[in-house]
Short mmCIF file of C-alpha atoms in Angstrom, two decimals:
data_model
loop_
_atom_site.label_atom_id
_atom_site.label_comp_id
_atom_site.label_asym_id
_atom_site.label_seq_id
_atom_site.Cartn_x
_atom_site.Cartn_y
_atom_site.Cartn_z
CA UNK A 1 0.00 0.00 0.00
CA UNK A 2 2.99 2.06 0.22
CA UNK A 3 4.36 1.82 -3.65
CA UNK A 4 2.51 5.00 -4.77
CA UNK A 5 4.60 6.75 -2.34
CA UNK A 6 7.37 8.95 -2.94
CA UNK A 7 10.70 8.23 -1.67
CA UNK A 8 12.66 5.33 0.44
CA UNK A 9 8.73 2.84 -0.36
CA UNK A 10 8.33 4.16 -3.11
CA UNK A 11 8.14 1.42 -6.28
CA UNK A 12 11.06 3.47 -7.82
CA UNK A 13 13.20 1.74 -4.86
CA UNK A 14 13.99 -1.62 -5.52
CA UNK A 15 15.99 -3.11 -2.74
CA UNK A 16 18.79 -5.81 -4.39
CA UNK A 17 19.17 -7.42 -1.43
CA UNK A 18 15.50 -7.88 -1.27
CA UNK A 19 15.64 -9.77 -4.92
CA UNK A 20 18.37 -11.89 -4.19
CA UNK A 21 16.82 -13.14 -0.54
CA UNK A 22 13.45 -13.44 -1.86
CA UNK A 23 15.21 -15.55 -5.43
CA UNK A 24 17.43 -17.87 -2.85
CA UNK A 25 14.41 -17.88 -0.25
CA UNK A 26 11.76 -19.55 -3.89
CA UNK A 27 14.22 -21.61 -4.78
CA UNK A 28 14.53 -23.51 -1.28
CA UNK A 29 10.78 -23.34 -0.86
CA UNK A 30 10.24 -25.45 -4.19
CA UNK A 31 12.51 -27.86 -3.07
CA UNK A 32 10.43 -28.13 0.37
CA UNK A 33 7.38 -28.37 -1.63
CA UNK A 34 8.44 -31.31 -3.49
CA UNK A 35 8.81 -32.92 -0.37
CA UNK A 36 5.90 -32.12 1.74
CA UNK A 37 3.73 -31.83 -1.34
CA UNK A 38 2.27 -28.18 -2.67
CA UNK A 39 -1.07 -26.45 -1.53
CA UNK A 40 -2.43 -26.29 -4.66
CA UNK A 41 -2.08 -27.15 -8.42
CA UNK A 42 -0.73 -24.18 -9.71
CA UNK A 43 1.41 -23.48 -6.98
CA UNK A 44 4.51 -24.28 -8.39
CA UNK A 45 4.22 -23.46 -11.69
CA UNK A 46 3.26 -19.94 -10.52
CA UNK A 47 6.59 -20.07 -7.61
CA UNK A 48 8.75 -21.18 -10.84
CA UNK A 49 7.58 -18.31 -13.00
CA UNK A 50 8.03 -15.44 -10.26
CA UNK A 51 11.46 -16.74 -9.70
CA UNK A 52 12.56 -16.30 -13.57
CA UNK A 53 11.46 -12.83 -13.79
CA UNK A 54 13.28 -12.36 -10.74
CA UNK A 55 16.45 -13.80 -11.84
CA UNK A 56 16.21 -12.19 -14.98
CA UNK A 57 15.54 -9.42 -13.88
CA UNK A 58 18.52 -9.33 -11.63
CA UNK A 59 20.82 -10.40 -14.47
CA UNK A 60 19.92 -7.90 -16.73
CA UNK A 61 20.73 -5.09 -13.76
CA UNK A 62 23.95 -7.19 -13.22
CA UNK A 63 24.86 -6.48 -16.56
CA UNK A 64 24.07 -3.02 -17.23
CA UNK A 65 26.12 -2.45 -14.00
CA UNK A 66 29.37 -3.68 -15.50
CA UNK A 67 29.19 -7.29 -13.38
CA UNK A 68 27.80 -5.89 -9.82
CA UNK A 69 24.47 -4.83 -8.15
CA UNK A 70 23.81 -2.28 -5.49
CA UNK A 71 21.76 -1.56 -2.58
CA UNK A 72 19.56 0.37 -4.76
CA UNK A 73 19.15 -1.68 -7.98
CA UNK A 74 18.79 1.38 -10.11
CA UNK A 75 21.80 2.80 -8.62
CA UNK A 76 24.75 2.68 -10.37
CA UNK A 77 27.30 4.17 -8.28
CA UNK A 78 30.16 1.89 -6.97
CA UNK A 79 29.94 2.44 -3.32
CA UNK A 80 33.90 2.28 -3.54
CA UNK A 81 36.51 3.72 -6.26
CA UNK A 82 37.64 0.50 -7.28
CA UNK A 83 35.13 -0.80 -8.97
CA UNK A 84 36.70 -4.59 -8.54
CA UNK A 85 34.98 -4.38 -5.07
CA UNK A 86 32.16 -7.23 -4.97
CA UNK A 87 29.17 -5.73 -2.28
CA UNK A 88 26.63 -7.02 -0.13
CA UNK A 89 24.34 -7.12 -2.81
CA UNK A 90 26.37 -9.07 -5.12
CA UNK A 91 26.70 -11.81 -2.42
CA UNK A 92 22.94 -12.09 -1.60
CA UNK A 93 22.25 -12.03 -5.60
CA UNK A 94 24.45 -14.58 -6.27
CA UNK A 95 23.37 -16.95 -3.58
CA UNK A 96 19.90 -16.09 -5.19
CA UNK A 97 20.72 -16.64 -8.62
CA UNK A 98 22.80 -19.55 -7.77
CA UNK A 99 19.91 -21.22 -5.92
CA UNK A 100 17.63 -20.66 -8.63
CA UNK A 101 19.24 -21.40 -11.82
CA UNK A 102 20.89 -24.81 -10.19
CA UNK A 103 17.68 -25.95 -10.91
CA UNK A 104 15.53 -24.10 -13.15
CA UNK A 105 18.05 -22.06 -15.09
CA UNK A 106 19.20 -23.36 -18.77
CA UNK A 107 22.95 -24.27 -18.75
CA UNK A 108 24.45 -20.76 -19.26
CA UNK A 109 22.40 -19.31 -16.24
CA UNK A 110 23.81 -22.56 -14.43
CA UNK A 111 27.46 -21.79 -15.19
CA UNK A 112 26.97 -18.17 -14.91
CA UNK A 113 25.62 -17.90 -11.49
CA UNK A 114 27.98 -20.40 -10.14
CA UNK A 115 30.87 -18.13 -11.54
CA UNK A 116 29.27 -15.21 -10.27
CA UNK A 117 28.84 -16.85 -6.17
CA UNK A 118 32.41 -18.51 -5.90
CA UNK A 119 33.64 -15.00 -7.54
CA UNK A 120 32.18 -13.39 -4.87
CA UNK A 121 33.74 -15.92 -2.32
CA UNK A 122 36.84 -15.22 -3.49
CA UNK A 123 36.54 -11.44 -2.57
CA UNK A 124 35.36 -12.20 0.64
CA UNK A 125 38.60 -14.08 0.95
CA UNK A 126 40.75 -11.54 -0.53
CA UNK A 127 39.07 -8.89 1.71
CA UNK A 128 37.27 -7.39 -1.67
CA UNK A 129 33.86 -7.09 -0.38
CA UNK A 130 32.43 -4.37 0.87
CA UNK A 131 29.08 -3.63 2.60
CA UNK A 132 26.29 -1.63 0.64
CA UNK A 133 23.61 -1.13 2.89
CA UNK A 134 22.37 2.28 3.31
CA UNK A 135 21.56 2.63 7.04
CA UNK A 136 17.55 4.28 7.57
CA UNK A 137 18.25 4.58 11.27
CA UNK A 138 20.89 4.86 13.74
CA UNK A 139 20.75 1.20 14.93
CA UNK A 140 21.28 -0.03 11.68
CA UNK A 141 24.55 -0.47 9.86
CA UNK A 142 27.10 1.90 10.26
CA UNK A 143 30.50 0.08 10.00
CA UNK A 144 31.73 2.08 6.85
CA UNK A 145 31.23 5.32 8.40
CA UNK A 146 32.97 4.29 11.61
CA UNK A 147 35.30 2.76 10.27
CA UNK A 148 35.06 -0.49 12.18
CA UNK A 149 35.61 -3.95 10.83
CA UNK A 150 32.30 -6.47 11.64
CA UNK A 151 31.82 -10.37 10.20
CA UNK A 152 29.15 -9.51 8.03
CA UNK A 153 30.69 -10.78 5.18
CA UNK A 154 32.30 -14.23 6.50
CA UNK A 155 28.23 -14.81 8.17
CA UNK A 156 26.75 -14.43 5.26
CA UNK A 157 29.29 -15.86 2.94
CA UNK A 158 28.92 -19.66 4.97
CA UNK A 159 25.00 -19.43 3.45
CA UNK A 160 27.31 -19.55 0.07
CA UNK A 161 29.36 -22.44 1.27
CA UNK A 162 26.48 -24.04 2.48
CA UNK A 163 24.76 -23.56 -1.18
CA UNK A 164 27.33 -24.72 -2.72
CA UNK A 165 27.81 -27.97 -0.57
CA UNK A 166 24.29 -28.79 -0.53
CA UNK A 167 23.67 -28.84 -4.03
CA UNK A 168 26.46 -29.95 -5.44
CA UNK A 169 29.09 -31.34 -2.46
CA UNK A 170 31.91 -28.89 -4.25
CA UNK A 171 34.95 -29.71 -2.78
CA UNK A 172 36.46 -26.57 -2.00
CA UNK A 173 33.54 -25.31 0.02
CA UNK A 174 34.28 -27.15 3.58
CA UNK A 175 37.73 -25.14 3.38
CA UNK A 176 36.03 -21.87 2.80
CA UNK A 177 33.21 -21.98 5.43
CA UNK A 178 36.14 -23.48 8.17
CA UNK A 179 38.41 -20.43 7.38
CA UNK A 180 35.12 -17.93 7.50
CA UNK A 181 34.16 -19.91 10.69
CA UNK A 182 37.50 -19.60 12.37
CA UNK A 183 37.88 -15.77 11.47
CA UNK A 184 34.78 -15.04 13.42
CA UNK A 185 35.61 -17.53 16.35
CA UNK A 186 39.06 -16.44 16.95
CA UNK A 187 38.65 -12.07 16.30
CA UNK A 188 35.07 -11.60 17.38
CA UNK A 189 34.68 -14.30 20.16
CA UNK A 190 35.09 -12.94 23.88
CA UNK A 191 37.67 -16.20 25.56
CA UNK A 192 39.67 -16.64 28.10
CA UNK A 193 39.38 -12.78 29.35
CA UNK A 194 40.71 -11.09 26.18
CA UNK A 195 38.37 -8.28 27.23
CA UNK A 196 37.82 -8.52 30.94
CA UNK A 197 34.77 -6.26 31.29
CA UNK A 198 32.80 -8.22 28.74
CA UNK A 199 31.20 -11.64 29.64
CA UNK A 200 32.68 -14.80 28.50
CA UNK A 201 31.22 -16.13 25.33
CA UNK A 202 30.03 -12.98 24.03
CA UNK A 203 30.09 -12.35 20.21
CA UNK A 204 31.52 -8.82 19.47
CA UNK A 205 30.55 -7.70 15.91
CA UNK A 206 32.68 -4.59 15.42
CA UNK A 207 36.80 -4.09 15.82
CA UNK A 208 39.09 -1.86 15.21
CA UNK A 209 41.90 -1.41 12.80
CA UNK A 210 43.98 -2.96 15.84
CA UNK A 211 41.45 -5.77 16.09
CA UNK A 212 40.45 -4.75 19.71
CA UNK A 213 36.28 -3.93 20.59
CA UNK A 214 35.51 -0.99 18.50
CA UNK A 215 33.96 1.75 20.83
CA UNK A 216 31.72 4.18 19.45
CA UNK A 217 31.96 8.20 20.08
CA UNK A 218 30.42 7.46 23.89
CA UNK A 219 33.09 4.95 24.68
CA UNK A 220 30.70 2.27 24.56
CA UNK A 221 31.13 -1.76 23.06
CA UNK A 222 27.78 -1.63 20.88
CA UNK A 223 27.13 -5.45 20.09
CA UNK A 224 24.19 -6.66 17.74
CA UNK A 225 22.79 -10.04 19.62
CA UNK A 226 20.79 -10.90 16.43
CA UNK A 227 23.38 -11.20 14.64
CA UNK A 228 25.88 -13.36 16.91
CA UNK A 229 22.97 -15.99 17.16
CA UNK A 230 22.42 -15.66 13.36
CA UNK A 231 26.25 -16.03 12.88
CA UNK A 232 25.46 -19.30 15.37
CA UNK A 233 23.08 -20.66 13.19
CA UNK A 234 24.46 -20.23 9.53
CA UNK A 235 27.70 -22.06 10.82
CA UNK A 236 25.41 -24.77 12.26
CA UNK A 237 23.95 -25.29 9.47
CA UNK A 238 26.87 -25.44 7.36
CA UNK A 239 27.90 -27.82 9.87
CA UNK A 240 24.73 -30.32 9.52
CA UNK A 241 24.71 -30.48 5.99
CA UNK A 242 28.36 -31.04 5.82
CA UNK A 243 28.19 -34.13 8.08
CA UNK A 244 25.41 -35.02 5.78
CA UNK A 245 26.83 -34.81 2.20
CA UNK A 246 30.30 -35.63 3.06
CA UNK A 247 32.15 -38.94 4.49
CA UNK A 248 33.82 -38.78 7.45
CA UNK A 249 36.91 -39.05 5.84
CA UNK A 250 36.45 -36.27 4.68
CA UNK A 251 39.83 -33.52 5.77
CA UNK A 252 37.86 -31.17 7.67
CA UNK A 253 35.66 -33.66 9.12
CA UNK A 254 36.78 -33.91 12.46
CA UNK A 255 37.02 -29.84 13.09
CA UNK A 256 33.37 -30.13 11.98
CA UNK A 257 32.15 -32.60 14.54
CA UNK A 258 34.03 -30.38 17.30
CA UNK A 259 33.20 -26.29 15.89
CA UNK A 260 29.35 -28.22 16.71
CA UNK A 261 30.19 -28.28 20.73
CA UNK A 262 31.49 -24.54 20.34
CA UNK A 263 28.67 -22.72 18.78
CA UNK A 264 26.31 -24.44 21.06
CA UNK A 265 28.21 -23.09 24.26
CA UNK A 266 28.09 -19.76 22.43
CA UNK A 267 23.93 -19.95 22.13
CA UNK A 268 23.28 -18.78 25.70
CA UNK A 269 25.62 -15.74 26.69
CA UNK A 270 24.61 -13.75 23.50
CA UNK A 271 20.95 -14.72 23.81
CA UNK A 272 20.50 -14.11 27.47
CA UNK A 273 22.37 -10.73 26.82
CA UNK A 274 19.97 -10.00 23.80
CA UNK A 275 16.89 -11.26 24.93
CA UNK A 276 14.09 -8.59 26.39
CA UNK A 277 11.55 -9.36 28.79
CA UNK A 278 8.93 -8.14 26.29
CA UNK A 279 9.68 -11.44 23.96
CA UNK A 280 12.46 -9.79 21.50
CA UNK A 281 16.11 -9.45 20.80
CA UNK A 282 17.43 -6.04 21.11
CA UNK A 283 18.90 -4.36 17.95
CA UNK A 284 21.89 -3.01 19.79
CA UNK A 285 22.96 -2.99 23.84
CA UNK A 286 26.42 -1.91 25.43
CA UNK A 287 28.22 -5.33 26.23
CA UNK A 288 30.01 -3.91 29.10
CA UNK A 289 26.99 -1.57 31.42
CA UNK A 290 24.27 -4.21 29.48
CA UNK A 291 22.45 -0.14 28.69
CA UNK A 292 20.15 -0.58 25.00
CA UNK A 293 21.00 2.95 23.23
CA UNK A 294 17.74 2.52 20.69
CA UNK A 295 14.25 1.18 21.62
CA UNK A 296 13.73 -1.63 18.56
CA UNK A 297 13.87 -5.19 18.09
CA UNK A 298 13.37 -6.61 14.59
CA UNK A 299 11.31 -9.69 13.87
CA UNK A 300 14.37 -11.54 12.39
CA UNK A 301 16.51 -12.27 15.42
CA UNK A 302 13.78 -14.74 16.32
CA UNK A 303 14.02 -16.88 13.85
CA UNK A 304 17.66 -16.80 13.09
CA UNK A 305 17.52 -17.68 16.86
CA UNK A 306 15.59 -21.10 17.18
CA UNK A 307 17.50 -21.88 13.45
CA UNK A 308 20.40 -21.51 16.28
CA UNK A 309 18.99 -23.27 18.80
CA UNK A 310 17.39 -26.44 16.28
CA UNK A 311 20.39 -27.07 14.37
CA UNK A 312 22.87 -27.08 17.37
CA UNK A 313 20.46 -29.31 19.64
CA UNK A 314 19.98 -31.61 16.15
CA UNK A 315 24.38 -31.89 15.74
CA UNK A 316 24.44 -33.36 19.46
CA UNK A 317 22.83 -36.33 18.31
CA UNK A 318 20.30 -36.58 21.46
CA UNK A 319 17.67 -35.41 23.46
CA UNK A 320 17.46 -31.49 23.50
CA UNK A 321 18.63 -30.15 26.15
CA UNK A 322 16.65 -28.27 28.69
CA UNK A 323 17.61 -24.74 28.27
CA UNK A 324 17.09 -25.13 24.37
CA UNK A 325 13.29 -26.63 24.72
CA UNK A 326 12.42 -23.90 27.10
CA UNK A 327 14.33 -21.25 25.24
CA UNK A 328 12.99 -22.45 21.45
CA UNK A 329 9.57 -22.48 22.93
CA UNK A 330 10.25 -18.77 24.28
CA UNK A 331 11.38 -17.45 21.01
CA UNK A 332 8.77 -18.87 19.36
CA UNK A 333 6.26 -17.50 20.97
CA UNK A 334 7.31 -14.15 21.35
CA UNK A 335 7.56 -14.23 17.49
CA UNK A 336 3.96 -15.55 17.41
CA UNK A 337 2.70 -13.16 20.16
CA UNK A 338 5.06 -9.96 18.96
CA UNK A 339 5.03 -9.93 15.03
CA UNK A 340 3.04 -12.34 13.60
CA UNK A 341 -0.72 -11.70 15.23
CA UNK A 342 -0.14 -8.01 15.55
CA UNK A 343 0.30 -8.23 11.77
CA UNK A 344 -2.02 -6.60 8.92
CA UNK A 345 -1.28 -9.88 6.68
CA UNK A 346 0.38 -13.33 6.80
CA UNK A 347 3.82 -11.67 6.97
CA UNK A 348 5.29 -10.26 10.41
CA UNK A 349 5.63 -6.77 11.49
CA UNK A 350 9.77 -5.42 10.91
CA UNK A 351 10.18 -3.87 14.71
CA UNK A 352 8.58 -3.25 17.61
CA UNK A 353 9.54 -1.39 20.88
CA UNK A 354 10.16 -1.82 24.28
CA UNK A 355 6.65 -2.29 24.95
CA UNK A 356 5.81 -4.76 22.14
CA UNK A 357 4.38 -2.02 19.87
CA UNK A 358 4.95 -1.81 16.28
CA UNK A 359 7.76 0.67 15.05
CA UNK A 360 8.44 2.74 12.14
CA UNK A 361 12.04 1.88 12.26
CA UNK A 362 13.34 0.07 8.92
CA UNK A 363 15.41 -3.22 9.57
CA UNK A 364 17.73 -3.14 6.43
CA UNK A 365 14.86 -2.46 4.28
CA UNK A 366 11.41 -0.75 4.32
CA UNK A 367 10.32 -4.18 2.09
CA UNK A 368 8.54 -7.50 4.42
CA UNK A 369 10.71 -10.72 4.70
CA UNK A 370 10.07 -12.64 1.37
CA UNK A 371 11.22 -15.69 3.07
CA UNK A 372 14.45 -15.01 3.80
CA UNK A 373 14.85 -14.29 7.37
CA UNK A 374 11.53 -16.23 8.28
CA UNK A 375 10.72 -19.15 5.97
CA UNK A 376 14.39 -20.42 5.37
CA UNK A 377 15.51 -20.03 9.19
CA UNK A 378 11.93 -21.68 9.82
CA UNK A 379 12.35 -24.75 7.10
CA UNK A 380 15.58 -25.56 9.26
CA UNK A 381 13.12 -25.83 12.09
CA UNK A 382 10.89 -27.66 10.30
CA UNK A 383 13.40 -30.20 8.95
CA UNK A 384 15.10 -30.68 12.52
CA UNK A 385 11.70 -31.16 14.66
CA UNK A 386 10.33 -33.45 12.14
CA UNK A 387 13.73 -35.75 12.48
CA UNK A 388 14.28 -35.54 8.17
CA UNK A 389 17.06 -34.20 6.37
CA UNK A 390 18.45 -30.51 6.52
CA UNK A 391 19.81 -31.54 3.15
CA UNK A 392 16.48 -30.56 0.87
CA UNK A 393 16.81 -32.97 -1.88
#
């Protein structure tokens, strides 16, 4: 109802992040179909159809942009000089594209878009990726204007890896998503008392150029909960569908049977840190005096949280634990309760307050989830509570 509006909703604005999320997030929900069987006749024929446009579409702006795409898709400034730089948007795009055309693409789209997603792993590797987003409020994104390093990049890079492993067990992938893994654990990871004022276990997002806790103009250790336990998950789920695809003779099978035991101690500091009374995760909260310097919690650190919490209770090979029944069963209903009832459609709300009221603060995007966030973190779920494969065949 927004898209006759002039500026930031506007339908002029066309989010690329949004495109590539919503491409990966079509073609993992026909694959889930096929399994659990579609609601209707036309179903997938009409899924299959919106994701060609989509990828076209997104090709087409890849090319007219000399190999890249933007924040804004109709945007066609390089948000650096060298215009070798991959962004944010090229890695969501080509995880999208990649997803998509694996399956439903002819044979050039195939090789293309495989190209295009281990391209962008390389940068990634050789530090040549940069992030895009334009920030809409003060507790979103700021890194490039503070000049502070985060593990954006290496997070969402292991979805990559785990693309790339799932669908086609490529044998350089393990490597990559251990080396991405192992940057985060070993920089960002509070251990053994590197910083004493901040709690054991707790994942710091932003560094400096000296690779100590970057502190912002009031001296203070901003950390982003949502995204340590979405960091948590994405490796987990590398993880499972590793162990999965690949024999246990595998090189880097043993480091993946042990990273398993770490990223499930890390599940509790960060979310008990995070976690509001109000059923939420906080955007942003000082990891030393525990204040929260902006009233908002976005839907999508709920879902990237039980992903977190399934996927490291499913690689211990038992029972679930006690703290992660009570805590999925927490998280889940404060989604329920906090975003998806209080919503005008079947989509939840972006952010709500303090109070559990709806916000007009923009998570990323003004755009809804188009699966991303919600339905793939939630088809993990899915696949882990109902004992089948995380693999979707």
């Amino acid at each position: 109802d927004m898209f006759e509006s002039d500026g930031i909703r506007g339908k002029n604005h066309i989010y690329s992040w949004i495109q590539g999320r919503g491409l990966e997030a079509i073609a993992t929900h026909l694959k889930w179909y096929d399994r659990v069987g579609w609601p209707s006749d036309d179903a997938k024929e009409e899924l299959i159809s919106l994701g060609r446009s989509v990828s076209a579409n997104l090709q087409r702006q890849r090319r007219s942009n000399g190999g890249h795409l933007y924040f804004l898709a109709t945007d066609r400034s390089h948000p650096t000089e060298d215009t070798d730089v991959f962004t944010m948007s090229d890695l969501f795009c080509s995880r999208g594209l990649y997803a998509f055309n694996h399956d439903w693409g002819t044979e050039e789209e195939r090789r293309a878009s495989r190209r295009y997603i281990t391209d962008t792993l390389q940068a990634i590797i050789g530090n040549k990726l940069v992030n895009d987003q334009i920030g809409f409020h003060p507790s979103q994104y700021q890194g490039r204007k503070a000049k502070a390093t985060g593990f954006g990049t290496e997070m969402l890079g292991l979805g990559a890896v785990t693309l790339l492993m799932r669908l086609e067990r490529d044998s350089n992938a393990p490597a990559i998503g251990r080396r991405f893994v192992e940057k985060i654990l070993s920089k960002h990871v509070n251990s053994m008392g590197r910083w004493p004022s901040i709690k054991d276990g707790i994942i710091v997002e932003m560094l400096d150029d000296e690779g100590n806790v970057f502190l912002d103009e009031e001296g203070r250790v901003l950390v982003d909960p949502g995204h340590s336990l979405e960091f948590i998950g994405l490796a987990a789920q590398m993880v499972a569908v590793y162990l999965e695809c690949y024999g246990n003779e595998e090189t880097e099978y043993e480091w993946m049977i042990d990273v398993g035991g770490t990223l499930d101690s890390l599940i509790e500091p960060n979310l008990k840190l995070g976690f509001s009374e109000t059923g939420g995760i906080v955007k942003r909260i000082d990891a030393v005096s525990k204040t929260i310097p902006y009233d908002t919690m976005p839907w999508w650190s709920l879902p990237e949280t039980l992903r977190a919490i399934a996927l490291t209770e499913h690689l211990k090979k038992g029972p679930w634990s006690t703290f992660g029944t009570e805590w999925f069963e927490r998280c889940l209903s404060a989604f329920t309760e906090n975003y998806r009832k209080p919503s005008a459609c079947p989509i939840a709300v972006q952010t709500i307050d303090s109070s559990g009221k709806p916000v007009d603060v923009i998570p990323a995007t003004p755009d809804l989830d188009p699966g991303y966030h919600t339905g793939l973190a939630l088809l993990d779920c899915c696949n882990v509570l109902s004992k089948q494969s995380v693999v979707l065949q």
